mmCIF file of N, CA and C in Angstrom:
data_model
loop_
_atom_site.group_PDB
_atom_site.id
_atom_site.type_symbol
_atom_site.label_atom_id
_atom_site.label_comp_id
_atom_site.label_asym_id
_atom_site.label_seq_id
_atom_site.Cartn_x
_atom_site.Cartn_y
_atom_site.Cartn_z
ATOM 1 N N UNK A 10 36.175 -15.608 -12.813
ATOM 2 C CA UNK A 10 34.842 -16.139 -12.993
ATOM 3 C C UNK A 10 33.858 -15.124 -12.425
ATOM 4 N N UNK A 11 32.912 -14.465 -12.735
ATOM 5 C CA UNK A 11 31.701 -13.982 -12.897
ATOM 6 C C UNK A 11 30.982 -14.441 -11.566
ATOM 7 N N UNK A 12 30.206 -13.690 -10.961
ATOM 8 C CA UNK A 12 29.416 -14.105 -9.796
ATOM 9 C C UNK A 12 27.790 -14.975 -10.011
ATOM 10 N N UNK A 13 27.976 -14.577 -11.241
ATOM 11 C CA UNK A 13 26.443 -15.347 -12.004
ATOM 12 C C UNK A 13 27.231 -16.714 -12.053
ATOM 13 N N UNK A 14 28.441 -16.397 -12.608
ATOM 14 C CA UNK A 14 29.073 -18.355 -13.063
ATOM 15 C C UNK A 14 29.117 -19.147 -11.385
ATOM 16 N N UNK A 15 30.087 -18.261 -10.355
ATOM 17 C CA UNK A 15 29.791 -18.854 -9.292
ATOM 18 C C UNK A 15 28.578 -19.287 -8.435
ATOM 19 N N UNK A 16 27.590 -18.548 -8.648
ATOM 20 C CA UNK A 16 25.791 -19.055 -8.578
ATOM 21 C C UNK A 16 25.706 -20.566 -9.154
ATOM 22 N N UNK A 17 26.034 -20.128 -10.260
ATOM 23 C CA UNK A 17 25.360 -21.467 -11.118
ATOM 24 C C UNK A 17 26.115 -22.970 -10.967
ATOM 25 N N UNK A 18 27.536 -22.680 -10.576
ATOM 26 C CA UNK A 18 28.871 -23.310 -9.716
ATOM 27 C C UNK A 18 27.686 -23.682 -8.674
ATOM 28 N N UNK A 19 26.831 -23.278 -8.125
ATOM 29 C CA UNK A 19 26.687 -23.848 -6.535
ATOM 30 C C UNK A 19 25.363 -24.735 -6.668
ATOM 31 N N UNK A 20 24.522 -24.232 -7.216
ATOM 32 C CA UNK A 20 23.331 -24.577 -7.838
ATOM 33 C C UNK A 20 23.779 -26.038 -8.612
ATOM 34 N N UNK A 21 24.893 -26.117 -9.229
ATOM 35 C CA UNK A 21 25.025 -27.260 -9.765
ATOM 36 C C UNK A 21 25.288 -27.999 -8.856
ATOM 37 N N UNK A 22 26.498 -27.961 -7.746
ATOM 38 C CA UNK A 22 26.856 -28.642 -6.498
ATOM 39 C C UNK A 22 25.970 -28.891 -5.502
ATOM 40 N N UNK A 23 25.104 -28.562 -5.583
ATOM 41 C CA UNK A 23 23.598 -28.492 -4.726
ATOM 42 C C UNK A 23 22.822 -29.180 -5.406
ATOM 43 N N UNK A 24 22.857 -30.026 -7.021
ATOM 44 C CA UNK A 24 21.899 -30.975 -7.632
ATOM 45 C C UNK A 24 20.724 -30.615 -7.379
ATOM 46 N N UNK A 25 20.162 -28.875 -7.770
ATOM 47 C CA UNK A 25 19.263 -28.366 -7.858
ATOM 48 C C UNK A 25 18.514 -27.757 -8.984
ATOM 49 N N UNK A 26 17.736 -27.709 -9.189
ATOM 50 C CA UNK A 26 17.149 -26.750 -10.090
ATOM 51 C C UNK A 26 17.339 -25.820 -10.192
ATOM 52 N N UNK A 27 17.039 -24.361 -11.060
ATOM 53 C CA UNK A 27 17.516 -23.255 -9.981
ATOM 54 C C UNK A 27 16.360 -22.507 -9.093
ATOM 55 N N UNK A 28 15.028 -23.051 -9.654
ATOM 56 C CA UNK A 28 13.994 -22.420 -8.663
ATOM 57 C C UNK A 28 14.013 -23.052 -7.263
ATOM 58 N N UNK A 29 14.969 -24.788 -7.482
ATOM 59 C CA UNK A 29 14.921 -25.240 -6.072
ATOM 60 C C UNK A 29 15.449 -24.500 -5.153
ATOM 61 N N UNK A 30 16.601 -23.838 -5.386
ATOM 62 C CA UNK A 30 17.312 -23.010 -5.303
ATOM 63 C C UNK A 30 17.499 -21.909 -4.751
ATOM 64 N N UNK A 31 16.689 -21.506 -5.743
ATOM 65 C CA UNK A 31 15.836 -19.960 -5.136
ATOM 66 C C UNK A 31 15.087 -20.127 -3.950
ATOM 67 N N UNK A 32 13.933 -21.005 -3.754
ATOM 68 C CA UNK A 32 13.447 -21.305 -2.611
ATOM 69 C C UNK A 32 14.105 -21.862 -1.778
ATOM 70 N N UNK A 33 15.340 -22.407 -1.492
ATOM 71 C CA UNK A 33 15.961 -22.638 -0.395
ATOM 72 C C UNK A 33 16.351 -21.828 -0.438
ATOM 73 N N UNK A 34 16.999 -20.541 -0.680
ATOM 74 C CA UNK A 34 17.886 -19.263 -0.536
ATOM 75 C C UNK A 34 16.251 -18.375 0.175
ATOM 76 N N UNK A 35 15.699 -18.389 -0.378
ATOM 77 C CA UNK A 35 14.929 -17.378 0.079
ATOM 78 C C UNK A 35 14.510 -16.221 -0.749
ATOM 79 N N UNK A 36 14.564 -16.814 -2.412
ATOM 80 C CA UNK A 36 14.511 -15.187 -2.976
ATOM 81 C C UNK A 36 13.123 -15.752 -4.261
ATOM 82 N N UNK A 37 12.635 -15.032 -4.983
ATOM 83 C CA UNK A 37 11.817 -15.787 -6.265
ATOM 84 C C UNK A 37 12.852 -15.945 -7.054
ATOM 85 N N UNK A 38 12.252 -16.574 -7.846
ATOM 86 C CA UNK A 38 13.154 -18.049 -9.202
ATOM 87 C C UNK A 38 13.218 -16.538 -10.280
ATOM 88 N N UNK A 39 11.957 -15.670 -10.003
ATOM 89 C CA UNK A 39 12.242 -14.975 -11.386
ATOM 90 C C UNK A 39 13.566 -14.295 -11.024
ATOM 91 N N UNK A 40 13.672 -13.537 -9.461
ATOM 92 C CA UNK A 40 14.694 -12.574 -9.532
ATOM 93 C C UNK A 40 16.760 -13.458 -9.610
ATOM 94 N N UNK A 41 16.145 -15.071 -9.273
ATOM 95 C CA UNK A 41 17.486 -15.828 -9.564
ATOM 96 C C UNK A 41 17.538 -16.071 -10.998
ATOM 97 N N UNK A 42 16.806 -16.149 -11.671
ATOM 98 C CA UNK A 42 16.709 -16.293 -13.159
ATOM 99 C C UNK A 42 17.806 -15.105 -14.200
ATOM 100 N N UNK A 43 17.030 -13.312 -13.547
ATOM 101 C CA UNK A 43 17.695 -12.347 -13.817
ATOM 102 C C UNK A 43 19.098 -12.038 -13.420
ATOM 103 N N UNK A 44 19.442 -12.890 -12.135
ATOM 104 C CA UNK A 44 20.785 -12.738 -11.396
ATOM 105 C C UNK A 44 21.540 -13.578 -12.671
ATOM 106 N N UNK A 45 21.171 -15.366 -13.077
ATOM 107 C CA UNK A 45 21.716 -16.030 -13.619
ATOM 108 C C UNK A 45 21.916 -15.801 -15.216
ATOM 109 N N UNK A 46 20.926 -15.088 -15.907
ATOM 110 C CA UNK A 46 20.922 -14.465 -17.127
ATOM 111 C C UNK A 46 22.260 -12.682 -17.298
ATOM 112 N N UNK A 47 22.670 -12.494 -16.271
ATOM 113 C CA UNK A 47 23.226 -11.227 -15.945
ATOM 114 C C UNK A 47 22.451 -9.978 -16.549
ATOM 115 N N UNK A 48 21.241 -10.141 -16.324
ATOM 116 C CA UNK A 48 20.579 -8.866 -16.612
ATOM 117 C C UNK A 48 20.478 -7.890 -15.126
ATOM 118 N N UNK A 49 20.387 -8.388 -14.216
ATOM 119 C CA UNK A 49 21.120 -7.896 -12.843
ATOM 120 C C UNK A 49 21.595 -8.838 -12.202
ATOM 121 N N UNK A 50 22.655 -7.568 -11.451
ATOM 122 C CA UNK A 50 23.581 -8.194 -10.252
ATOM 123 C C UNK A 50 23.069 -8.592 -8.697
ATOM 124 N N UNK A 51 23.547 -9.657 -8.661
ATOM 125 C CA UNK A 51 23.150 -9.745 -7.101
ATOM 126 C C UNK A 51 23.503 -8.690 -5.970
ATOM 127 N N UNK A 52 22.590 -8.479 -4.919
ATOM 128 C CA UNK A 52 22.883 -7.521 -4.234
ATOM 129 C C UNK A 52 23.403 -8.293 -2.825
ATOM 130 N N UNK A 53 23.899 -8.047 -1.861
ATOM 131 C CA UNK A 53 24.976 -8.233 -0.898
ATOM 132 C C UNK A 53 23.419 -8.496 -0.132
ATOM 133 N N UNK A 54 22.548 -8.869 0.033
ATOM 134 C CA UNK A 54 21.555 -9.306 0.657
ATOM 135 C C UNK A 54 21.529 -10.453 0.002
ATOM 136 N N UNK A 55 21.397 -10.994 -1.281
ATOM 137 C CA UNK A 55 21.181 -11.877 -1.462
ATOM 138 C C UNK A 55 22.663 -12.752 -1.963
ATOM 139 N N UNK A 56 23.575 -12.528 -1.641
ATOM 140 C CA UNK A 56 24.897 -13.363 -1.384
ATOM 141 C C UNK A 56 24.719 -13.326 -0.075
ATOM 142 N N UNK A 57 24.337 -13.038 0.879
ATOM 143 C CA UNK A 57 24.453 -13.272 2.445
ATOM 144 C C UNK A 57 23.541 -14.440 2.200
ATOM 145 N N UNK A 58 21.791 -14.360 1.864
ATOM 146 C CA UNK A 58 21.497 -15.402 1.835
ATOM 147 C C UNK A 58 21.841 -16.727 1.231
ATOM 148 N N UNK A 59 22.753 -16.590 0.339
ATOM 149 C CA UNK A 59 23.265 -17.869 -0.378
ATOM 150 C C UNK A 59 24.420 -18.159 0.836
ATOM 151 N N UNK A 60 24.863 -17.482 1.639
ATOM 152 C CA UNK A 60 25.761 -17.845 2.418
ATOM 153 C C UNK A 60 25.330 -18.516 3.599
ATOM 154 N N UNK A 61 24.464 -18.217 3.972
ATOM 155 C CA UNK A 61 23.252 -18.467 5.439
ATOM 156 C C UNK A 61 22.987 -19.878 4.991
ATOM 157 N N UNK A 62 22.263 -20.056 3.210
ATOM 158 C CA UNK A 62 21.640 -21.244 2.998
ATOM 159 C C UNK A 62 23.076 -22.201 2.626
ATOM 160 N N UNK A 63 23.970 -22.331 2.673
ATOM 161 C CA UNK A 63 24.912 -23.024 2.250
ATOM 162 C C UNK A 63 26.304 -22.846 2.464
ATOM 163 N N UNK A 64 26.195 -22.611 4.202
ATOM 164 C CA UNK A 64 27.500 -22.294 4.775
ATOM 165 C C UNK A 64 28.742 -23.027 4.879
ATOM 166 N N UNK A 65 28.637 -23.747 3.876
ATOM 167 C CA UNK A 65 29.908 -24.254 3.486
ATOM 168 C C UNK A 65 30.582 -23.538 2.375
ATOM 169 N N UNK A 66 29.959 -22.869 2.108
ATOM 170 C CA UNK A 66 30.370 -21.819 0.524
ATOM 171 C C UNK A 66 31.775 -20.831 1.523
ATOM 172 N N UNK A 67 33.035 -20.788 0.725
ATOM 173 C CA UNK A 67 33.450 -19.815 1.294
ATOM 174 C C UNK A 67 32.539 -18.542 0.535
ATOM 175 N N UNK A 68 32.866 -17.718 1.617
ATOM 176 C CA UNK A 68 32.631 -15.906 1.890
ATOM 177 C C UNK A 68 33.258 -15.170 0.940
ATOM 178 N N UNK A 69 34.339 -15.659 0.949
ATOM 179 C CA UNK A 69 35.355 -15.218 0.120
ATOM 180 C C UNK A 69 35.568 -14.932 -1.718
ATOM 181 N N UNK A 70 35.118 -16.391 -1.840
ATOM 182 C CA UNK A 70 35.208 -17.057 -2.726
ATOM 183 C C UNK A 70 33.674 -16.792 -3.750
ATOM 184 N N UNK A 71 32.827 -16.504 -2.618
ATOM 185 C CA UNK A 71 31.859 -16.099 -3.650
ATOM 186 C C UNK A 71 31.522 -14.562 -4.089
ATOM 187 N N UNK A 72 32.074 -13.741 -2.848
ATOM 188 C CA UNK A 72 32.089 -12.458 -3.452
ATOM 189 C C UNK A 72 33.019 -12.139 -4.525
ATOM 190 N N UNK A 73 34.573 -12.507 -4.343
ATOM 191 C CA UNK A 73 35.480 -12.529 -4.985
ATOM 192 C C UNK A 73 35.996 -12.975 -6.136
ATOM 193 N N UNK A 74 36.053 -14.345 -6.009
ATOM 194 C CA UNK A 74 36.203 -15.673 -6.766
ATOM 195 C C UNK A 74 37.665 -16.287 -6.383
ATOM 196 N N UNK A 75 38.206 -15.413 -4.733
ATOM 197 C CA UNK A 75 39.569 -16.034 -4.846
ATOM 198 C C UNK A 75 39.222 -17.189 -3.471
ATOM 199 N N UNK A 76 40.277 -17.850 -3.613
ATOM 200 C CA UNK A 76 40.280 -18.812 -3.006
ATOM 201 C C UNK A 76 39.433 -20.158 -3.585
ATOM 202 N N UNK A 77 39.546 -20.889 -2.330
ATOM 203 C CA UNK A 77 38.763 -22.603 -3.056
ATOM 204 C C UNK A 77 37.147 -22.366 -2.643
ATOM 205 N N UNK A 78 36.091 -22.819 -3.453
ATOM 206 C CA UNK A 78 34.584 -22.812 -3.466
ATOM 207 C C UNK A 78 34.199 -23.223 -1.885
ATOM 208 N N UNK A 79 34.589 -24.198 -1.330
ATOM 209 C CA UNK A 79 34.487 -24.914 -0.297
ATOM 210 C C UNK A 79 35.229 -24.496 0.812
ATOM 211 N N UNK A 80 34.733 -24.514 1.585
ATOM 212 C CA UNK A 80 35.745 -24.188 3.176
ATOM 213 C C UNK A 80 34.820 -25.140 4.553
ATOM 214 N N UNK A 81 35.544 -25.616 5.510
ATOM 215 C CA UNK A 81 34.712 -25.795 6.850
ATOM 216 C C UNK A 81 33.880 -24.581 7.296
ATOM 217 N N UNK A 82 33.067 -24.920 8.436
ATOM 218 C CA UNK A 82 32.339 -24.463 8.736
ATOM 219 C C UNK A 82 33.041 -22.965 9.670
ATOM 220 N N UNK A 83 33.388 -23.611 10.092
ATOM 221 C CA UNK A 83 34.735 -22.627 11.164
ATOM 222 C C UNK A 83 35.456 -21.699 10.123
ATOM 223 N N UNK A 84 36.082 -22.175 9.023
ATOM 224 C CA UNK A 84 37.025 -21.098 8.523
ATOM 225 C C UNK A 84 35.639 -20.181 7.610
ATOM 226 N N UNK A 85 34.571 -21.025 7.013
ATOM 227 C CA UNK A 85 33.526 -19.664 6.825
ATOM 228 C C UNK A 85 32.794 -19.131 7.743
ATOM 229 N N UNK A 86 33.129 -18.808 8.716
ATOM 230 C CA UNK A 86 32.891 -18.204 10.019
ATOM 231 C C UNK A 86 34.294 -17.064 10.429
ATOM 232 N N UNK A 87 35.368 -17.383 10.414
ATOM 233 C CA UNK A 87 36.423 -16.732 10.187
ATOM 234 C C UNK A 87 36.499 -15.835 8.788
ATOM 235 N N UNK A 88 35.731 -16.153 7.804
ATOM 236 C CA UNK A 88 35.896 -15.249 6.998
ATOM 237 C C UNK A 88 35.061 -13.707 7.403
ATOM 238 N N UNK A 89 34.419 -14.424 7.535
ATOM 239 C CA UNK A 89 33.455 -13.533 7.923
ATOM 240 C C UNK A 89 33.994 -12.565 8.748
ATOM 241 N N UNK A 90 34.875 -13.211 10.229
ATOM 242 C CA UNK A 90 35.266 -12.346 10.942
ATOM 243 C C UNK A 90 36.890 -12.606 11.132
ATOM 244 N N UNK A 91 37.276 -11.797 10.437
ATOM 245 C CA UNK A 91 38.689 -12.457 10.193
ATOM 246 C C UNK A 91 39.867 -11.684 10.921
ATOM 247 N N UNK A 92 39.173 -11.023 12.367
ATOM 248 C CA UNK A 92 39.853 -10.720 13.466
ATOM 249 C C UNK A 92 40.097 -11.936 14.199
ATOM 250 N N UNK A 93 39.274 -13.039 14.303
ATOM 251 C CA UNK A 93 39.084 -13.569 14.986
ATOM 252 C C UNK A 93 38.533 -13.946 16.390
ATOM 253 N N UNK A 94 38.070 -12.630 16.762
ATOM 254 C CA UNK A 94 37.226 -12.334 18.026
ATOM 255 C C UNK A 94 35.537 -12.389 17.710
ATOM 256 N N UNK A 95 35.866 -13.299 19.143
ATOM 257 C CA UNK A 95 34.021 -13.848 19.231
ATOM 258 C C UNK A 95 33.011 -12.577 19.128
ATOM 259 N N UNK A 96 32.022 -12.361 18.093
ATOM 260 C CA UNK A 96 31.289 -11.567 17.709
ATOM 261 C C UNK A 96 30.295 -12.551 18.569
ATOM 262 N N UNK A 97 29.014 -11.705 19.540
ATOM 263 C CA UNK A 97 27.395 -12.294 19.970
ATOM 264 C C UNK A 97 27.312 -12.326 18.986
ATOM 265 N N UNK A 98 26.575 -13.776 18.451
ATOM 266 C CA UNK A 98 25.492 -14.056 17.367
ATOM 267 C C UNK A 98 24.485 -12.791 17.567
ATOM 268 N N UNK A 99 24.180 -12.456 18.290
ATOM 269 C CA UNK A 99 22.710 -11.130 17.988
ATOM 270 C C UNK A 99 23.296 -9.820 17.476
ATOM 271 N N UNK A 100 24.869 -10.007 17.723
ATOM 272 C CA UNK A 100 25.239 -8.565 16.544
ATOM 273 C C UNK A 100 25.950 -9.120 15.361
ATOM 274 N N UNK A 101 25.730 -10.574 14.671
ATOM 275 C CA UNK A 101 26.185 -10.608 13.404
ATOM 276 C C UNK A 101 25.139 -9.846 12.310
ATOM 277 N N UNK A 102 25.736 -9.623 11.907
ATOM 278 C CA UNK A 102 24.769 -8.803 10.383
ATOM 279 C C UNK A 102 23.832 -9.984 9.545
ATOM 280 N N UNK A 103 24.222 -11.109 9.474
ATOM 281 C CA UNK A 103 23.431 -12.227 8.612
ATOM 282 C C UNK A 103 22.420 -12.760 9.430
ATOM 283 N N UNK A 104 22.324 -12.343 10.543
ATOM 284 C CA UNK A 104 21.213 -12.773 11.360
ATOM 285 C C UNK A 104 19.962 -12.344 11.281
ATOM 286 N N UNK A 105 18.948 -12.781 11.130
ATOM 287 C CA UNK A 105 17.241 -12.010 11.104
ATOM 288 C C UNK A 105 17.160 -11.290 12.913
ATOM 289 N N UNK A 106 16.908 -10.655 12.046
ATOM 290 C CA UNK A 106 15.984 -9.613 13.376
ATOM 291 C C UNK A 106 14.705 -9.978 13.703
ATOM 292 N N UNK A 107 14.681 -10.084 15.409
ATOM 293 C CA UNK A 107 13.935 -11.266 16.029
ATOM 294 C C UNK A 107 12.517 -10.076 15.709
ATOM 295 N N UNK A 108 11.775 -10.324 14.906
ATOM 296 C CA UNK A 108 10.511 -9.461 14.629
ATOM 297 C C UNK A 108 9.415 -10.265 14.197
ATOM 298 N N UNK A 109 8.064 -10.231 14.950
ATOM 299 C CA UNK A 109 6.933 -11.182 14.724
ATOM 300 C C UNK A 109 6.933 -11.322 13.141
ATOM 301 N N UNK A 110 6.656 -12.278 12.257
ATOM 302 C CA UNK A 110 6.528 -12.119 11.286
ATOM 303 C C UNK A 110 4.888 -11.393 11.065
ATOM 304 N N UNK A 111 4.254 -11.886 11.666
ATOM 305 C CA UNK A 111 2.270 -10.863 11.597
ATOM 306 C C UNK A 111 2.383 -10.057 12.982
ATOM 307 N N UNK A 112 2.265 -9.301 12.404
ATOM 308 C CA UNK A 112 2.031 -8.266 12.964
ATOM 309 C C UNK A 112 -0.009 -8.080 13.211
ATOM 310 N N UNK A 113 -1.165 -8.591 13.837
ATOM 311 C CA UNK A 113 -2.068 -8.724 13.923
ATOM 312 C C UNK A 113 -2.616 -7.070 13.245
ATOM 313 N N UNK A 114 -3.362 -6.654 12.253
ATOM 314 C CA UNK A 114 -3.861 -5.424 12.222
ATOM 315 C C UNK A 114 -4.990 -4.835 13.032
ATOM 316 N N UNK A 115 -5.418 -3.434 13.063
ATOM 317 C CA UNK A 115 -6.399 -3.282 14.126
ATOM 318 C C UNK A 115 -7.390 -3.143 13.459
ATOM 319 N N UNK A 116 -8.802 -3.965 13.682
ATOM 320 C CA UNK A 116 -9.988 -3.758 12.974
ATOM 321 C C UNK A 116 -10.696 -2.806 12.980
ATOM 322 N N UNK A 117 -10.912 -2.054 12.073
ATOM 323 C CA UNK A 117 -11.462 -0.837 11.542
ATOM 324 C C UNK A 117 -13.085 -1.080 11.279
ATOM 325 N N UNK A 118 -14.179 -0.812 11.743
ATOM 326 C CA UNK A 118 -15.201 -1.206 11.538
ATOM 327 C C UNK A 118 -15.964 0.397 10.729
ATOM 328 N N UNK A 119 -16.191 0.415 9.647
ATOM 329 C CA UNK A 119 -17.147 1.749 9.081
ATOM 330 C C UNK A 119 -18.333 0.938 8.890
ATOM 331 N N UNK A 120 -19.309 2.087 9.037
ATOM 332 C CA UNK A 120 -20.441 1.954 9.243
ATOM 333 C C UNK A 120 -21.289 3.068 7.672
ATOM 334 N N UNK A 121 -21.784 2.905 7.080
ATOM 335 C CA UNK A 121 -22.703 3.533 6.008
ATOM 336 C C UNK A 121 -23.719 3.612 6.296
ATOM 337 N N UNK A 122 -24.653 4.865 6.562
ATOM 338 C CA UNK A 122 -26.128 5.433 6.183
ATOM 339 C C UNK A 122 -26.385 5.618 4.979
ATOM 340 N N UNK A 123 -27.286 4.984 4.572
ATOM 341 C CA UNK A 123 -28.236 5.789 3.170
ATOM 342 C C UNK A 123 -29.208 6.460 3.808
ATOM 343 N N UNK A 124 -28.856 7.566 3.442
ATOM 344 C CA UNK A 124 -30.407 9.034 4.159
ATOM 345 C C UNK A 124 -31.340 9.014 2.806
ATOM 346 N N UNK A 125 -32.059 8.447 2.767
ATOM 347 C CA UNK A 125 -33.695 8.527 2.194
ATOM 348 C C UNK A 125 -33.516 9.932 1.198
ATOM 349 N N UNK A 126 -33.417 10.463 -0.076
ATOM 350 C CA UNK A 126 -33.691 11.615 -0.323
ATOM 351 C C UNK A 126 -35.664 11.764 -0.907
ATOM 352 N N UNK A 127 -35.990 12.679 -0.580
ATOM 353 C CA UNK A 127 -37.225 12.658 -0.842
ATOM 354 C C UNK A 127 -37.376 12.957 -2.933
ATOM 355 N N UNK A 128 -38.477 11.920 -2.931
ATOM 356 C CA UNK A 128 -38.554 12.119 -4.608
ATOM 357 C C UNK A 128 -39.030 13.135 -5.486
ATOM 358 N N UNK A 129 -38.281 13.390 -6.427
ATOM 359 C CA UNK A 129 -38.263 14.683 -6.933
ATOM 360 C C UNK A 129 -39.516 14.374 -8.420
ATOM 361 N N UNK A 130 -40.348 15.593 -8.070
ATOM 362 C CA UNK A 130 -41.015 16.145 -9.296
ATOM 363 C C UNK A 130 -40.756 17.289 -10.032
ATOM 364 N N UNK A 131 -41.482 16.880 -11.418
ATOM 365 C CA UNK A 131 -40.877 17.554 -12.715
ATOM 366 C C UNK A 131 -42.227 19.102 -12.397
ATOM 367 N N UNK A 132 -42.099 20.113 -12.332
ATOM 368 C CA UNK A 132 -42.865 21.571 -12.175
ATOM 369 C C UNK A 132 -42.832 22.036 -13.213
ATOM 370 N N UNK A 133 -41.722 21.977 -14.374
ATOM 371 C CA UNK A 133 -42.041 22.499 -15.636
ATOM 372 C C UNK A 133 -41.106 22.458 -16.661
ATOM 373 N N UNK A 134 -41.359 22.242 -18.106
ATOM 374 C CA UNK A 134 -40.145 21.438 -18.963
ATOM 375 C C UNK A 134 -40.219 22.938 -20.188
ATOM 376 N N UNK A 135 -39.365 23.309 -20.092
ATOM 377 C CA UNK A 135 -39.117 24.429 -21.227
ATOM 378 C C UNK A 135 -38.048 23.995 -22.438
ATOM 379 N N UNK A 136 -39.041 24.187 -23.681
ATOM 380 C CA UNK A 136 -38.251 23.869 -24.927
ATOM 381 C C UNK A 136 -38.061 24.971 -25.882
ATOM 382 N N UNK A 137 -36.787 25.564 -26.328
ATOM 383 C CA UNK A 137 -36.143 26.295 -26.680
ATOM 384 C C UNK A 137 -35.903 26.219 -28.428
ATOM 385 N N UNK A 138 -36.487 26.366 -28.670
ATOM 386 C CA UNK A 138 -36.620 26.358 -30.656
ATOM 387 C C UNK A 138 -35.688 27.804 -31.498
ATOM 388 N N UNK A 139 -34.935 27.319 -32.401
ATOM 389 C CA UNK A 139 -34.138 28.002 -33.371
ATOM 390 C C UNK A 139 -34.473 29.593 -33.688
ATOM 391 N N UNK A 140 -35.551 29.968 -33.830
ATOM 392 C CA UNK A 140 -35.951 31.333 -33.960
ATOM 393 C C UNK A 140 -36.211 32.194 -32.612
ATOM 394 N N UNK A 141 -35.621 31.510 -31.677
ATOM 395 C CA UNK A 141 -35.779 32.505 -30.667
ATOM 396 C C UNK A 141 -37.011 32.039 -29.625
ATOM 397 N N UNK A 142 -38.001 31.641 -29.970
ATOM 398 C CA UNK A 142 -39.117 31.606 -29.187
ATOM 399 C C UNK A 142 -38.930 29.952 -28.177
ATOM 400 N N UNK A 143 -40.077 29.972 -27.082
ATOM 401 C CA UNK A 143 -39.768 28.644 -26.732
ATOM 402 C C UNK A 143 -41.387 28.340 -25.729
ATOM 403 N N UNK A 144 -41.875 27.351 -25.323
ATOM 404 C CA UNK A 144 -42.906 26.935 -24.986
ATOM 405 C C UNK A 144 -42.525 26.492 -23.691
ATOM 406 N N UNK A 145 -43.809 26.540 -22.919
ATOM 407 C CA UNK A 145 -43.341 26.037 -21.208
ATOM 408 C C UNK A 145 -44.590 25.334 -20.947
ATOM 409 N N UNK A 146 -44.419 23.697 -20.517
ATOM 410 C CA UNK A 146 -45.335 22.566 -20.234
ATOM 411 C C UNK A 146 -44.800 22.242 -18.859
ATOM 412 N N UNK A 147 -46.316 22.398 -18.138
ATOM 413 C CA UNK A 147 -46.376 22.023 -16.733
ATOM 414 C C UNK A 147 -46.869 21.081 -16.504
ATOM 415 N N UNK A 148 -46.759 20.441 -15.547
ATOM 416 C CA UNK A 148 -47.069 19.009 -15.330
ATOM 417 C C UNK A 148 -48.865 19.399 -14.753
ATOM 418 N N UNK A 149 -50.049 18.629 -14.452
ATOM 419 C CA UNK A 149 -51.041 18.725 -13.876
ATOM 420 C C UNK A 149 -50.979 18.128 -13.073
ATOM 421 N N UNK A 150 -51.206 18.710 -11.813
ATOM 422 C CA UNK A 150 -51.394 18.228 -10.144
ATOM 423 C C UNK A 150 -52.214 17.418 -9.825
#
């Protein structure tokens, strides 16, 4: 089975839509749309998040397709780490990195002068005619 079929496998078991879906996973409906159409593949970021949002999914089972859809909570935790040694939660890989989401920006204040240019007069208009010759009109002061 196809990793788009196992998506749509979960999405159905989840009595969701698939944009519901998408927004509980964490991704837009358009880019689950393209995952579910197989015009692209999901990327290993966003099977972690289907794993995060619905950790009953085996690990296994959805990268793969072996094993059963379903597992406890514990054995998809063991998949994951299938030494069996206690990993700190702050060095699992599926974990967010504790980072402000706003970051406050620093206010930039510019300032604009308009400098006054002084107004310009016309001193003299020269017109240039076909045979060479040409006339020069000055303005009167």
């Amino acid at each position: 089975m196809a990793m788009k079929e196992r998506i749509a496998q979960i999405i159905q078991k989840e009595g969701m839509t698939a944009g519901q879906f998408a927004e509980k996973v964490g991704i837009s409906s358009s880019a689950l749309s393209h995952i579910l159409s197989g015009r692209n593949n999901p990327s290993l970021d966003f099977v972690m998040k289907i794993h995060k949002a619905c950790d009953y999914i085996s690990l296994n089972w959805l990268l793969y397709g072996e094993g059963e859809m379903e597992t406890d909570v514990e054995e998809g935790e063991n998949a994951i780490n299938p030494s069996q040694s206690a990993i700190p939660p702050e060095n699992r890989k599926e974990n967010e990195p504790n980072a402000p989401s706003y970051i406050p920006k620093e206010i930039v204040r510019e300032e604009i002068k308009y400098i006054e240019k002084p107004s310009r007069k016309i001193t003299e208009i020269r017109i240039f005619f076909d045979n060479g010759t040409y006339e020069i009109f000055k303005p009167e002061n």
